[in-house]
Coordinates of C-alpha atoms and ligand atoms in Angstrom, one line a residue:
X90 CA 131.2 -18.5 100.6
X91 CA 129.0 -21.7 99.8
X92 CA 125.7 -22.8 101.1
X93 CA 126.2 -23.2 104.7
X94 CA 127.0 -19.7 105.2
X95 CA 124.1 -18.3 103.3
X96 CA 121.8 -20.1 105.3
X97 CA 123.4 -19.2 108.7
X98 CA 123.5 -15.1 108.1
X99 CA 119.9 -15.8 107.2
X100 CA 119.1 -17.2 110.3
X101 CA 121.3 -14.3 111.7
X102 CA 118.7 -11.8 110.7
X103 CA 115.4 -13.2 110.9
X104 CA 114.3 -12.2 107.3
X105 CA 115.4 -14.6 104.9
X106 CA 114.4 -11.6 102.1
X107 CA 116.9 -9.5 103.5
X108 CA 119.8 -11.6 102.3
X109 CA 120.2 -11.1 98.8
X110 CA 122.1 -13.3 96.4
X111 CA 120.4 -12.4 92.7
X112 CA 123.6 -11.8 91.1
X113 CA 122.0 -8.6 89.1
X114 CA 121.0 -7.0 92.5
X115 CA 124.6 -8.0 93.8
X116 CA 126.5 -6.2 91.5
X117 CA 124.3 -3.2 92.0
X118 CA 125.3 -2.6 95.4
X119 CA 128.6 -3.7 94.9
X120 CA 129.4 -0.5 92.9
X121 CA 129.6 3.3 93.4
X122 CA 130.8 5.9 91.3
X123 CA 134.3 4.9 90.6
X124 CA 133.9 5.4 87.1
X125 CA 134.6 9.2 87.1
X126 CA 137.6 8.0 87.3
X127 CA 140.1 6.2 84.1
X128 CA 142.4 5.0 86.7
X129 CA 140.4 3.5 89.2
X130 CA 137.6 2.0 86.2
X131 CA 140.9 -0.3 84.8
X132 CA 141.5 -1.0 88.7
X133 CA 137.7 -1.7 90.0
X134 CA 135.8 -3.0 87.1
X135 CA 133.8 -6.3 87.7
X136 CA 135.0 -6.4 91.8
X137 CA 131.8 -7.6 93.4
X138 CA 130.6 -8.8 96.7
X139 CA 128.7 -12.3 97.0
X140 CA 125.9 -11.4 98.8
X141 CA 124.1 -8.6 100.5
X142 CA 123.3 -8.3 104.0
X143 CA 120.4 -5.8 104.8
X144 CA 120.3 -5.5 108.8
X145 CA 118.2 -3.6 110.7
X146 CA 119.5 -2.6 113.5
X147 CA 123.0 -2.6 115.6
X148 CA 122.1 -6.5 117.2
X149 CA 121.9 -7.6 113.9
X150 CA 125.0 -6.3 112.4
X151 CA 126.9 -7.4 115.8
X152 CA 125.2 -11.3 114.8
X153 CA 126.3 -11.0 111.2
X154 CA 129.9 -9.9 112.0
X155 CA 130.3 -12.3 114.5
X156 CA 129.9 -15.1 112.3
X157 CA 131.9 -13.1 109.2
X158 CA 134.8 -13.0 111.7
X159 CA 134.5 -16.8 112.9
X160 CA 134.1 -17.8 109.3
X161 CA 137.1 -15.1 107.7
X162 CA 134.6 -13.4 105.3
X163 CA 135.0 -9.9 104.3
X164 CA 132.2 -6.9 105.3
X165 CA 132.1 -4.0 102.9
X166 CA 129.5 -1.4 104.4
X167 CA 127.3 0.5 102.1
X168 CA 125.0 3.3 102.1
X169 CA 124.1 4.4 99.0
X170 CA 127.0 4.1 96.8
X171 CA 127.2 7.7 95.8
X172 CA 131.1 7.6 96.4
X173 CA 133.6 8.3 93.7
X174 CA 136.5 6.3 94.8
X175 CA 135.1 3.0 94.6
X176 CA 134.9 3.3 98.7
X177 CA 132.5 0.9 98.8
X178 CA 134.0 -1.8 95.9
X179 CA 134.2 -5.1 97.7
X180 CA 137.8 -6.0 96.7
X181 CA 137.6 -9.7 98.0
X182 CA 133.9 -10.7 97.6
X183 CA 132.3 -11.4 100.9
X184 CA 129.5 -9.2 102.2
X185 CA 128.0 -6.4 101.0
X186 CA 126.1 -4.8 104.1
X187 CA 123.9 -2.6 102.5
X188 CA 122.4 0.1 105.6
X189 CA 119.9 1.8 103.7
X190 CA 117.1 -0.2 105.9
X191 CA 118.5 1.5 108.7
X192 CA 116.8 4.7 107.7
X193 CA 115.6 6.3 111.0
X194 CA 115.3 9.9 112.2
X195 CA 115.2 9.3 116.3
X196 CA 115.5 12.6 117.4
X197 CA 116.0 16.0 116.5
X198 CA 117.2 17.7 120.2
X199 CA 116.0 21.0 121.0
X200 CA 119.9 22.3 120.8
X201 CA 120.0 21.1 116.7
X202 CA 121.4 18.0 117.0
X203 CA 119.9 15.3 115.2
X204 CA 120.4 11.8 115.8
X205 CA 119.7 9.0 113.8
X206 CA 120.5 5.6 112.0
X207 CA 123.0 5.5 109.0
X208 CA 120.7 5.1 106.7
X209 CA 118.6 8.3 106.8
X210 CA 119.2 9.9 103.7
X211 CA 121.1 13.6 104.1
X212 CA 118.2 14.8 102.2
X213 CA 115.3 13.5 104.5
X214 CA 117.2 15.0 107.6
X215 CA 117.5 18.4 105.9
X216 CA 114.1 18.7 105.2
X217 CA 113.2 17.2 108.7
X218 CA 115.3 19.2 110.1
X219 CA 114.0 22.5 108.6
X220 CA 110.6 21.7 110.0
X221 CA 112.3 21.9 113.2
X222 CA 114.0 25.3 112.5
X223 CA 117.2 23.6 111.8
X224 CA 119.6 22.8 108.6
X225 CA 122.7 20.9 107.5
X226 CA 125.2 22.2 108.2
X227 CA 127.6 21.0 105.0
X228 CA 126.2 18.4 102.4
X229 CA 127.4 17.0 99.3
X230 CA 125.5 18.0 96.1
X231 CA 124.3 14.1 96.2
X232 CA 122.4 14.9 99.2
X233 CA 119.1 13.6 97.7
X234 CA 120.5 10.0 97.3
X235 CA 123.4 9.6 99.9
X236 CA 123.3 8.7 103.6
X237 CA 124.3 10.4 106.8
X238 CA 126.8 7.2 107.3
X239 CA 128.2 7.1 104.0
X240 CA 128.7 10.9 104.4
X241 CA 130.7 10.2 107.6
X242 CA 132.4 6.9 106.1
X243 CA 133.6 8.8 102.9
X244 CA 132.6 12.2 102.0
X245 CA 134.0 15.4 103.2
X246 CA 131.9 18.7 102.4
X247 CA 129.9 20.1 99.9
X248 CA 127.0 22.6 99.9
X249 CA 127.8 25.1 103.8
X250 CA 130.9 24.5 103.6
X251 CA 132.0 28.0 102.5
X252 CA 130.1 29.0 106.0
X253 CA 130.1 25.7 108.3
X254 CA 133.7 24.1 107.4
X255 CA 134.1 20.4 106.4
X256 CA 132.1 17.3 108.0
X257 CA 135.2 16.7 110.2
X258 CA 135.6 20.6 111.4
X259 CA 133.4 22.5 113.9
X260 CA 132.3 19.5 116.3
X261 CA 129.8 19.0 113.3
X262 CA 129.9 15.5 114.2
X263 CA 129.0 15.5 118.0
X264 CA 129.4 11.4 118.5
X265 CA 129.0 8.2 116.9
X266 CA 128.4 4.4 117.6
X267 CA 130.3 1.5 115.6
X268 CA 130.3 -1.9 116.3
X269 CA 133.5 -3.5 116.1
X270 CA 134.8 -6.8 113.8
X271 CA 136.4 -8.8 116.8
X272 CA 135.7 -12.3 118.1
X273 CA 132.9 -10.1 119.9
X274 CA 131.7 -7.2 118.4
X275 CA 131.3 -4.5 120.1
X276 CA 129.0 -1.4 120.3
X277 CA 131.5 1.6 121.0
X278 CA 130.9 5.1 121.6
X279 CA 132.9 7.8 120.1
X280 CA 132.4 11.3 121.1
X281 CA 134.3 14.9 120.7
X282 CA 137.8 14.2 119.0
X283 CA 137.3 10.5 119.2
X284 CA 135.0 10.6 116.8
X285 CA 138.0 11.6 114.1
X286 CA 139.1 8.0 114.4
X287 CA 136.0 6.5 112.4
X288 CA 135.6 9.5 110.2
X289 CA 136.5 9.2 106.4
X290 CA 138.1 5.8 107.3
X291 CA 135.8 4.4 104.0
X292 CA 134.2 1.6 106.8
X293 CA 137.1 -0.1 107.4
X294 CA 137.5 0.4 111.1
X295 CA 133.5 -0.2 112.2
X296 CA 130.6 -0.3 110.6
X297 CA 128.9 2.9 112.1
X298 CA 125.6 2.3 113.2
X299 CA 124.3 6.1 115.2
X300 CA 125.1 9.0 114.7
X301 CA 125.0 12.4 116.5
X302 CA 125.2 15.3 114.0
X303 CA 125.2 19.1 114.6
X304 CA 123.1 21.2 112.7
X305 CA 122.6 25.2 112.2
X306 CA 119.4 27.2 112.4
X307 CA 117.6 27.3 109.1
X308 CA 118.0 30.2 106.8
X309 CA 115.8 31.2 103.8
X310 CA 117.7 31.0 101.2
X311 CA 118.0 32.1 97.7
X312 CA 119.9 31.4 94.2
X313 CA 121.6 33.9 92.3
X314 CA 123.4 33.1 88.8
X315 CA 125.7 36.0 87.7
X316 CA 127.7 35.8 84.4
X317 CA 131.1 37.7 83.8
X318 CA 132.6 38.0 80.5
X319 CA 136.2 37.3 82.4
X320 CA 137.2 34.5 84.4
X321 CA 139.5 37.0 86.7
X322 CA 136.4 39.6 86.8
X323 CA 133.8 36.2 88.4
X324 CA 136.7 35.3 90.6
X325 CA 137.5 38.7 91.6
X326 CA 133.7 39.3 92.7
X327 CA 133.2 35.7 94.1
X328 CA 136.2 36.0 96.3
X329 CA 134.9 39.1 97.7
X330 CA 131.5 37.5 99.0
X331 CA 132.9 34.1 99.9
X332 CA 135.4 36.1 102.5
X333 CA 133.4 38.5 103.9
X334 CA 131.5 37.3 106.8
X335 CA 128.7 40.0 105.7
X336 CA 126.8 37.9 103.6
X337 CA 125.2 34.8 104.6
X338 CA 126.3 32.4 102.0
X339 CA 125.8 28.5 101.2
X340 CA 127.5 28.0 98.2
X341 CA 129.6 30.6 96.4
X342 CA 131.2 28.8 93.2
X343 CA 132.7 29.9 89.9
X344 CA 132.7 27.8 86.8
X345 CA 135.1 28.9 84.0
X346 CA 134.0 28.9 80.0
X347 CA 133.1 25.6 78.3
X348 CA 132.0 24.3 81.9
X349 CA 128.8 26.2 82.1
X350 CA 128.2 24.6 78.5
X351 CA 127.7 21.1 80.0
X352 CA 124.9 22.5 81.7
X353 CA 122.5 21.2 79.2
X354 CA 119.2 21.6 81.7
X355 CA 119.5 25.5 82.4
X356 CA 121.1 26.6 78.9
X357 CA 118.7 29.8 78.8
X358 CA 120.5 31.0 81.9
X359 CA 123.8 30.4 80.3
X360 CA 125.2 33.0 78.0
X361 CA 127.8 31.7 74.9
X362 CA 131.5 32.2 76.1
X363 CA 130.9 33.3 80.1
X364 CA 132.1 32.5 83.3
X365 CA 129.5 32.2 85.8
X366 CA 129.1 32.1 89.6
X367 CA 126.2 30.0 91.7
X368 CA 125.4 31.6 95.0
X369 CA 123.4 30.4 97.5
X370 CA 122.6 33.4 100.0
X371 CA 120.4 34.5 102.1
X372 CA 117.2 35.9 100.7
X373 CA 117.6 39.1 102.6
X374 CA 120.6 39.4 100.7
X375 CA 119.6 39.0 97.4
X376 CA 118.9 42.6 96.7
X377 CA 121.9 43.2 97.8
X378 CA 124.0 40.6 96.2
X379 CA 122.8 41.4 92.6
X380 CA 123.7 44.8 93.0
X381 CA 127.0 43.8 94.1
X382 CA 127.4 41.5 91.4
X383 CA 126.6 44.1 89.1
X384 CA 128.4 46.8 90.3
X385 CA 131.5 44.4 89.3
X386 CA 130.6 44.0 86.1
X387 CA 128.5 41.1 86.1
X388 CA 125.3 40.0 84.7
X389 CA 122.2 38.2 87.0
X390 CA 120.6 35.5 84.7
X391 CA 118.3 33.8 87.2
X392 CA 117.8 34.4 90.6
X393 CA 115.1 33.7 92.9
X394 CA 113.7 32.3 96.5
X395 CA 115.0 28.4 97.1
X396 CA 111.8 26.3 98.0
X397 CA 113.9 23.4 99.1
X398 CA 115.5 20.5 97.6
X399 CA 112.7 20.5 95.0
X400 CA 113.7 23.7 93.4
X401 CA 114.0 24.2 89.6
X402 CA 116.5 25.2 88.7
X403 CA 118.6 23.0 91.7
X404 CA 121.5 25.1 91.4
X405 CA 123.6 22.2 93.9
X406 CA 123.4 20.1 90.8
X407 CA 125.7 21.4 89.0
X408 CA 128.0 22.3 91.9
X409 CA 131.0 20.4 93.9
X410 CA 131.5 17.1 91.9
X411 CA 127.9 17.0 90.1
X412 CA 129.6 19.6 87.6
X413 CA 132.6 16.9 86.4
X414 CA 129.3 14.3 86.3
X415 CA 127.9 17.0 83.4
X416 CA 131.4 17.5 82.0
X417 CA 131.1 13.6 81.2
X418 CA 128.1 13.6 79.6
X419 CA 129.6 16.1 77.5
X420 CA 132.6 14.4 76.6
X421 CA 133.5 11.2 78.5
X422 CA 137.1 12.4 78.5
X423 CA 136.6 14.4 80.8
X424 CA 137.7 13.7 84.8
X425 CA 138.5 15.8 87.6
X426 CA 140.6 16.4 90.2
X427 CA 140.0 17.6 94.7
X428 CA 142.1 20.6 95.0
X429 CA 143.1 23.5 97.3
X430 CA 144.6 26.8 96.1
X431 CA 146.6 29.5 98.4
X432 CA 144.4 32.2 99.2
X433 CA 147.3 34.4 99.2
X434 CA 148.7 33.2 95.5
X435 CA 146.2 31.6 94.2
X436 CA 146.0 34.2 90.6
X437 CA 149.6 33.2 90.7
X438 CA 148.8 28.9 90.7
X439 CA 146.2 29.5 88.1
X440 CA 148.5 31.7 85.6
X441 CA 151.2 28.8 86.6
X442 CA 148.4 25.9 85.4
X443 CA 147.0 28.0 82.6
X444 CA 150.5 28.2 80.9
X445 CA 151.3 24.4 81.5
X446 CA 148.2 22.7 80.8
X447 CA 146.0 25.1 78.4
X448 CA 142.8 23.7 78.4
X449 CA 143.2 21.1 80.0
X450 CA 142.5 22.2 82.8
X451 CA 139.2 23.9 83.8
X452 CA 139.1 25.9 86.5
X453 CA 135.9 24.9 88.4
X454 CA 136.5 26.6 91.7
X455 CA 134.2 26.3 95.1
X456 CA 134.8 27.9 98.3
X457 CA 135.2 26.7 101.5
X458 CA 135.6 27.2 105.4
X459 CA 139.0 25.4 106.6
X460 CA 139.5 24.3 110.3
X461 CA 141.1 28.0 111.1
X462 CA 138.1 29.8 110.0
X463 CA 139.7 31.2 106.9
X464 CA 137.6 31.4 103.4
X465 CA 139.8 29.8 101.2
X466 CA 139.7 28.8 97.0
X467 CA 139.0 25.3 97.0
X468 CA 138.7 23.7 93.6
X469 CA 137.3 20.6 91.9
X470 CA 138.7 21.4 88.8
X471 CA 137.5 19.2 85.4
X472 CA 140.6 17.7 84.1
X473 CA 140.7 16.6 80.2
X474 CA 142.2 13.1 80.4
X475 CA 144.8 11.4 77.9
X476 CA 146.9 9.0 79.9
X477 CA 147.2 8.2 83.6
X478 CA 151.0 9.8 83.1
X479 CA 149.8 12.9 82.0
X480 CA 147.1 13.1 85.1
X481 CA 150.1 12.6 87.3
X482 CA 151.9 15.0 85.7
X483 CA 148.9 17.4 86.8
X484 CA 149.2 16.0 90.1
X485 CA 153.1 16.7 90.9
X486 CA 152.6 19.8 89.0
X487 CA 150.1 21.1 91.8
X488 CA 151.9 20.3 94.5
X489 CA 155.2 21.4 92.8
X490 CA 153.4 25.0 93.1
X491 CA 151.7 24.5 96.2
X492 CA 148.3 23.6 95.3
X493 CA 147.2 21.0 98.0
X494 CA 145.4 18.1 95.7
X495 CA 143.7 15.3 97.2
X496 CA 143.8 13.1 94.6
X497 CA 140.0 11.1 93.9
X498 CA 141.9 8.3 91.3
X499 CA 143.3 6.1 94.4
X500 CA 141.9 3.8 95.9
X501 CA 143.0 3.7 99.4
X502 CA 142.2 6.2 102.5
X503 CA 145.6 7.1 102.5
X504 CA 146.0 8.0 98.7
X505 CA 143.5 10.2 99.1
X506 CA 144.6 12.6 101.2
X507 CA 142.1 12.8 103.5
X508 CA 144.4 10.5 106.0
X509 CA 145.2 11.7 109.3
X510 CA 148.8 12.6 109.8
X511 CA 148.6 11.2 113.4
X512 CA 147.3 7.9 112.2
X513 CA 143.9 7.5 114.9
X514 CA 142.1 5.3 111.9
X515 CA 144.7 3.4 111.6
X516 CA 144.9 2.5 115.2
X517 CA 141.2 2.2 115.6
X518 CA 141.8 -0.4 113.0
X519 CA 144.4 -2.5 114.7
X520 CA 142.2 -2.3 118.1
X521 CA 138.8 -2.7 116.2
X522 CA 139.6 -5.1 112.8
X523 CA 142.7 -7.5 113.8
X524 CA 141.9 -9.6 111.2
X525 CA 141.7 -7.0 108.3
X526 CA 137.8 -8.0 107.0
X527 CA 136.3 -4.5 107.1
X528 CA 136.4 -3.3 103.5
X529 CA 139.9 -5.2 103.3
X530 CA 142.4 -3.5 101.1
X531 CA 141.3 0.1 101.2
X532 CA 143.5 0.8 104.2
X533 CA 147.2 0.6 102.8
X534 CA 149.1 0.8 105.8
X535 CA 147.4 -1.8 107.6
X536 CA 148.7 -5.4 107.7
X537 CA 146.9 -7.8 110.0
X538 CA 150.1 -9.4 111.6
X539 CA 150.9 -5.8 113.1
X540 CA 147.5 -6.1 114.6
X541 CA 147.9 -9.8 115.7
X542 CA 151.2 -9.1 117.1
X543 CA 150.0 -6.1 119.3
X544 CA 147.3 -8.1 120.7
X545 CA 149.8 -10.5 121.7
X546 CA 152.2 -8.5 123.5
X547 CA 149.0 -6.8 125.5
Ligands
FAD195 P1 128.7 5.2 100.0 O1 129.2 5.5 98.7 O2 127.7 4.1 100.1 O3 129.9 4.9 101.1 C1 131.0 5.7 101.2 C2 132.0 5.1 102.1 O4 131.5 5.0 103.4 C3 132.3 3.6 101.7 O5 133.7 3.4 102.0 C4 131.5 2.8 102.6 O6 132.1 1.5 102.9 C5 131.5 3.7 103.9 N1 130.2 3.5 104.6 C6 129.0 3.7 104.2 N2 128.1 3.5 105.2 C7 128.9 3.2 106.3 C8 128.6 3.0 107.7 N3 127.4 2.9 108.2 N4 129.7 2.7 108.5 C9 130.9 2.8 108.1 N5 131.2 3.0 106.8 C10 130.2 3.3 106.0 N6 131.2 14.0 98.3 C11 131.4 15.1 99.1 O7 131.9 15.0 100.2 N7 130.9 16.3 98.6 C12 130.3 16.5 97.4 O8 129.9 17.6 97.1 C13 130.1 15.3 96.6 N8 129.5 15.5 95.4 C14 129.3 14.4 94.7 C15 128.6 14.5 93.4 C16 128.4 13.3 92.6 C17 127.7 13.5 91.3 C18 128.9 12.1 93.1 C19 128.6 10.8 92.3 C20 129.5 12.0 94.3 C21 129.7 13.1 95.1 N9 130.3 13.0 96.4 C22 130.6 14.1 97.1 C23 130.7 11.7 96.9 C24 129.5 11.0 97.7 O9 128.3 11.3 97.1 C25 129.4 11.5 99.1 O10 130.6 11.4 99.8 C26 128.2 10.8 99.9 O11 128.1 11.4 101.1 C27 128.5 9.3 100.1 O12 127.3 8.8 100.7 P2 126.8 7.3 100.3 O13 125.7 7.0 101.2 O14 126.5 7.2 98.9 O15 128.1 6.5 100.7

């Protein structure tokens, strides 16, 4: 990019201020958390865009891709860079199109749907939304920091998935609006199962700009530590809860011996050599649930109403991938892997792992809705790391024995595993990015003459 265009996009969004070229403030927002990862940190390191790009509302972004498309330069959205795959890595320079100005809570409808600009953070809307009566339905244990649109563009679940499914299950996502990278971009409205074609497509199929999102009446909620002195006992007890639709649950997650020794903060609630569980339940339930945890031989060591996102202890920070964040402090060795077990077999995949990787392999289990309403033993298991070999070794190992792994050290929507079999983001690519500039390279079975050649022969 040279002069000329730096001077057009700023005439392109009325602000000069909001196009950033300080090369410090550049890199910033050119990088997410990709460094979890060995792999991907050799892959990623020192990728940057050129400039950021802080619109302000759809109009704006339609100007500045209009001119990115005329002019060949790549758009990398961003929200806040929370994502652990390097998502949001420019891999050929261009634009960084940061959203986070985009920040706006229009509407919370009287049927808890909220609808608002990519920007908002999922935190903002959960406590806007709880003055309103209503929740979130799933979020990330980032939720402070990351945005609805980044949520949608890359996460999956978190935090009410155990009751609520993933982001893409359950209609959680009622519609969205993207505007397009063509010769003139469009604003297009996705709703119901259209909206599956933008979803977890990393922004490289539209840059989505509104968002309708389902949420669920607000629950007062609690947080219950419980410490086993065996792994099998925790599991045993947190399986129970997690499957019985009894108890009115938000997180239900087991963390096998050393992991609960990362957990520098809250070491007075973590006894030498135990496994513990995390629950989030309903503070009706509480009662309840300690006497259930210790009628199976487990021990409460803190427990208590949840005032909010504010709570100390925040028990979601140590949960879904926050708890390989501590494992890294501890030892930077450490890593992790996105898997799901077998309900049915599951003691039977963990003996399997135990026997072939030892240690290696920490058993950092969360629970979690799938699409057919079934409870099942998800996992984000922390993974000590030696060479990329023996991580794929893991890998194969997994899916050798049936463990469904999604694996987080690609970094391509496809190698994830998140990809949809019948291919709808990779279509809405072709119709909505012929030439290949949104967030180019993170969609590896796309190739721009495919795209060229279909508009062709329309
Ligand atoms: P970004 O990282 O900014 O972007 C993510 C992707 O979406 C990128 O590809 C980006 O290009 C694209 N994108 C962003 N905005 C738009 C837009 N408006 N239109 C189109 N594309 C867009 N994820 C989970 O799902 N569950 C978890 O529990 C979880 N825990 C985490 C814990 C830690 C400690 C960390 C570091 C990450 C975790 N993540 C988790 C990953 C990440 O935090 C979430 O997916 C989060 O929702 C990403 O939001 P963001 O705003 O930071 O997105």
């Amino acid at each position: 990019m040279d002069t000329n265009h730096i001077e057009a996009l700023r005439s392109l969004v009325g602000d000069p201020a909001r196009v950033i070229l300080n090369p410090q403030i550049v890199e910033q927002l050119s990088r997410d958390f990709y460094w979890y990862s060995p792999v991907l940190r050799k892959l990623l390191d020192g990728k940057m865009g050129e400039v950021v790009v802080q619109p302000l509302s759809a109009v704006e972004i339609q100007g500045v891709l209009r001119f990115c498309y005329a002019n060949n330069i790549p758009v990398t959205a961003r929200g806040a860079g929370t994502g652990n795959y390097g998502q949001a890595i420019p891999l050929e320079g261009g634009v960084v199109l940061d959203l986070s100005r985009m920040d706006r809570i229009e509407e919370i409808l009287p049927e808890g749907v909220a609808i608002c600009q990519p920007g908002v953070r999922l935190g903002e809307l959960e406590n806007e939304g709880r003055k309103a009566g209503w929740e979130l339905r799933c979020y990330p244990s980032t939720i402070i920091k990351a945005s609805v649109g980044g949520f949608l563009g890359g996460g999956s679940g978190g935090i009410g998935t155990v009751a609520h499914g993933y982001l893409r299950d359950y209609q959680t996502v009622r519609a969205l609006e993207v505007v397009t990278m063509e010769p003139e971009p469009r604003i297009v409205l996705h709703q119901g199962e259209a909206v599956h074609e933008i979803l977890h497509a990393w922004g490289t199929n539209g840059i989505i700009t509104k968002i309708w999102l389902a949420l669920t009446p607000a629950v007062n909620w609690s947080q219950c530590i419980a410490a086993f002195d065996t792994f099998a006992a925790a599991f045993d007890s947190a399986e129970k809860i997690a499957t019985d639709s009894g108890w009115i649950k938000r997180l239900v997650t087991v963390f096998e011996w050393p992991i609960p020794s990362f957990f520098t903060p809250i070491r007075q609630f973590v006894p030498e050599g135990k496994t513990l569980i995390f629950f989030m339940i309903a503070s009706a339930q509480l009662a309840e649930l300690e006497a259930a945890v210790r009628e199976s031989g487990g021990t409460v060591t803190q427990s208590g109403e949840y005032p909010g996102l504010n709570a100390r202890p925040l028990l979601s920070d140590y949960t879904w991938n926050h708890t390989t964040l501590w494992a890294m402090r501890s030892d930077e060795a450490y890593t992790y892997l996105q898997c799901g077990f077998d309900p049915d077999t599951v003691r039977e995949q963990m003996r399997q792992l135990r026997e072939r990787f030892g240690q290696e392999f920490l058993f950092h289990m969360e629970f979690m809705k799938n699409g057919e309403g079934r409870v099942i033993p998800g996992a984000i298991p922390v993974v000590y790391y030696t060479t990329e070999e023996r991580l794929n070794d893991m890998i194969d190992f997994c899916r050798e024995i049936g463990v469904f792994v999604a694996n987080p050290h690609v970094n391509n929507v496809e190698g994830g595993g998140r990809y949809r079999a019948d291919n709808v983001q990779l279509l809405a690519k072709l119709r909505y990015d012929p030439k290949g500039l949104l967030n180019p390279g993170k969609m590896a079975t796309f190739h721009s003459e495919s795209a060229t050649a279909g508009a062709k022969t329309k």
